[in-house]
Amino acid sequence: AFLTYTGLNIGLAGLPVPGGAFTATMLMGGLFGRSVGALCHALGLTESLSGVYAVVGSAAMLCGFKQMTLASVLIVVECVNDLNLAAIVMLGVAISMAVNWSMNERGHDE
């Protein structure tokens, strides 16, 4: 499912129709995070919860594509209604922005 949505998100991004890359980006991040969480659980990390990985992946992917640091943290933390996840979501968003800045020198609005 992750590869299908990634291909569709990349291929359909430039079309002049209202498709919304916002939720598709969050879905891709959630799918990837859930996959990483399931992989960690399969490797024997019993304390890992794949749902937490999905939440962090969703916020990080949204931030990496849209460059919305604080907004993506607030949206995701408010959606799950758990302020205990705020710190780990902020860490994931910070890493996502660092990777984005290392690959892309300018932002979309410049």
mmCIF file of C-alpha atoms in Angstrom:
data_model
loop_
_atom_site.group_PDB
_atom_site.id
_atom_site.type_symbol
_atom_site.label_atom_id
_atom_site.label_comp_id
_atom_site.label_asym_id
_atom_site.label_seq_id
_atom_site.Cartn_x
_atom_site.Cartn_y
_atom_site.Cartn_z
ATOM 1 C CA ALA A 1 0.000 0.000 0.000
ATOM 2 C CA PHE A 2 2.875 2.374 0.781
ATOM 3 C CA LEU A 3 4.407 1.981 -2.676
ATOM 4 C CA THR A 4 1.036 2.444 -4.369
ATOM 5 C CA TYR A 5 0.230 5.656 -2.506
ATOM 6 C CA THR A 6 3.760 6.963 -3.009
ATOM 7 C CA GLY A 7 3.541 6.426 -6.752
ATOM 8 C CA LEU A 8 0.124 8.039 -6.942
ATOM 9 C CA ASN A 9 1.207 10.991 -4.800
ATOM 10 C CA ILE A 10 4.259 11.622 -6.968
ATOM 11 C CA GLY A 11 2.457 11.095 -10.265
ATOM 12 C CA LEU A 12 -0.674 13.077 -9.511
ATOM 13 C CA ALA A 13 0.909 16.043 -7.717
ATOM 14 C CA GLY A 14 0.943 18.379 -10.725
ATOM 15 C CA LEU A 15 -2.586 17.781 -11.957
ATOM 16 C CA PRO A 16 -4.896 20.805 -11.853
ATOM 17 C CA VAL A 17 -7.636 18.901 -10.019
ATOM 18 C CA PRO A 18 -8.478 19.038 -6.321
ATOM 19 C CA GLY A 19 -6.936 15.844 -5.058
ATOM 20 C CA GLY A 20 -5.231 17.000 -1.940
ATOM 21 C CA ALA A 21 -1.634 16.010 -1.358
ATOM 22 C CA PHE A 22 -2.009 16.939 2.306
ATOM 23 C CA THR A 23 -3.814 13.838 3.512
ATOM 24 C CA ALA A 24 -2.000 11.593 1.041
ATOM 25 C CA THR A 25 1.314 12.709 2.521
ATOM 26 C CA MET A 26 0.109 11.984 6.037
ATOM 27 C CA LEU A 27 -1.150 8.584 4.891
ATOM 28 C CA MET A 28 2.218 7.734 3.335
ATOM 29 C CA GLY A 29 4.025 8.701 6.533
ATOM 30 C CA GLY A 30 1.621 6.707 8.651
ATOM 31 C CA LEU A 31 2.024 3.630 6.452
ATOM 32 C CA PHE A 32 5.798 3.890 6.515
ATOM 33 C CA GLY A 33 5.889 4.450 10.283
ATOM 34 C CA ARG A 34 3.565 1.522 10.877
ATOM 35 C CA SER A 35 5.842 -0.667 8.728
ATOM 36 C CA VAL A 36 8.890 0.380 10.728
ATOM 37 C CA GLY A 37 7.022 -0.306 13.974
ATOM 38 C CA ALA A 38 5.987 -3.768 12.779
ATOM 39 C CA LEU A 39 9.572 -4.470 11.722
ATOM 40 C CA CYS A 40 10.896 -3.428 15.132
ATOM 41 C CA HIS A 41 8.320 -5.654 16.817
ATOM 42 C CA ALA A 42 9.304 -8.570 14.563
ATOM 43 C CA LEU A 43 12.961 -8.057 15.482
ATOM 44 C CA GLY A 44 12.155 -8.527 19.138
ATOM 45 C CA LEU A 45 11.706 -4.990 20.420
ATOM 46 C CA THR A 46 8.632 -5.834 22.450
ATOM 47 C CA GLU A 47 8.271 -2.335 23.880
ATOM 48 C CA SER A 48 7.689 -0.807 20.438
ATOM 49 C CA LEU A 49 4.137 0.137 19.490
ATOM 50 C CA SER A 50 3.577 0.422 15.760
ATOM 51 C CA GLY A 51 0.835 3.011 16.308
ATOM 52 C CA VAL A 52 3.321 5.442 17.824
ATOM 53 C CA TYR A 53 5.620 4.914 14.856
ATOM 54 C CA ALA A 54 2.665 5.633 12.554
ATOM 55 C CA VAL A 55 1.888 8.918 14.322
ATOM 56 C CA VAL A 56 5.514 10.077 14.242
ATOM 57 C CA GLY A 57 5.906 8.970 10.613
ATOM 58 C CA SER A 58 2.776 10.846 9.606
ATOM 59 C CA ALA A 59 3.974 14.101 11.155
ATOM 60 C CA ALA A 60 7.514 13.707 9.826
ATOM 61 C CA MET A 61 6.381 12.979 6.275
ATOM 62 C CA LEU A 62 3.966 15.915 6.320
ATOM 63 C CA CYS A 63 6.692 18.207 7.591
ATOM 64 C CA GLY A 64 9.237 16.923 5.093
ATOM 65 C CA PHE A 65 6.993 17.516 2.101
ATOM 66 C CA LYS A 66 5.151 20.661 3.158
ATOM 67 C CA GLN A 67 7.812 22.260 5.421
ATOM 68 C CA MET A 68 5.289 23.003 8.163
ATOM 69 C CA THR A 69 7.090 22.341 11.416
ATOM 70 C CA LEU A 70 4.826 23.572 14.187
ATOM 71 C CA ALA A 71 1.605 23.089 12.266
ATOM 72 C CA SER A 72 2.288 19.425 11.565
ATOM 73 C CA VAL A 73 3.123 18.770 15.231
ATOM 74 C CA LEU A 74 -0.055 20.504 16.374
ATOM 75 C CA ILE A 75 -2.262 18.771 13.813
ATOM 76 C CA VAL A 76 -1.017 15.290 14.604
ATOM 77 C CA VAL A 77 -0.922 15.687 18.393
ATOM 78 C CA GLU A 78 -4.429 17.133 18.395
ATOM 79 C CA CYS A 79 -5.690 14.311 16.169
ATOM 80 C CA VAL A 80 -4.455 11.593 18.514
ATOM 81 C CA ASN A 81 -5.419 13.629 21.611
ATOM 82 C CA ASP A 82 -2.317 12.548 23.543
ATOM 83 C CA LEU A 83 0.080 15.254 24.688
ATOM 84 C CA ASN A 84 2.570 12.626 25.853
ATOM 85 C CA LEU A 85 3.481 12.058 22.197
ATOM 86 C CA ALA A 86 4.329 15.727 21.592
ATOM 87 C CA ALA A 87 8.027 15.409 22.407
ATOM 88 C CA ILE A 88 8.658 12.400 20.179
ATOM 89 C CA VAL A 89 6.624 13.950 17.357
ATOM 90 C CA MET A 90 8.725 17.132 17.670
ATOM 91 C CA LEU A 91 11.888 15.046 17.453
ATOM 92 C CA GLY A 92 10.622 13.287 14.330
ATOM 93 C CA VAL A 93 9.678 16.616 12.745
ATOM 94 C CA ALA A 94 13.083 18.117 13.577
ATOM 95 C CA ILE A 95 14.872 15.176 11.969
ATOM 96 C CA SER A 96 12.583 15.437 8.949
ATOM 97 C CA MET A 97 13.374 19.137 8.522
ATOM 98 C CA ALA A 98 17.110 18.483 8.880
ATOM 99 C CA VAL A 99 16.934 15.882 6.112
ATOM 100 C CA ASN A 100 14.839 18.245 3.989
ATOM 101 C CA TRP A 101 17.288 21.121 4.400
ATOM 102 C CA SER A 102 20.230 18.864 3.552
ATOM 103 C CA MET A 103 18.542 17.831 0.279
ATOM 104 C CA ASN A 104 16.776 21.094 -0.622
ATOM 105 C CA GLU A 105 18.531 24.404 -0.046
ATOM 106 C CA ARG A 106 15.515 26.626 -0.577
ATOM 107 C CA GLY A 107 11.963 26.459 0.645
ATOM 108 C CA HIS A 108 8.875 26.469 -1.541
ATOM 109 C CA ASP A 109 8.059 30.108 -0.818
ATOM 110 C CA GLU A 110 11.420 31.555 -1.807
#
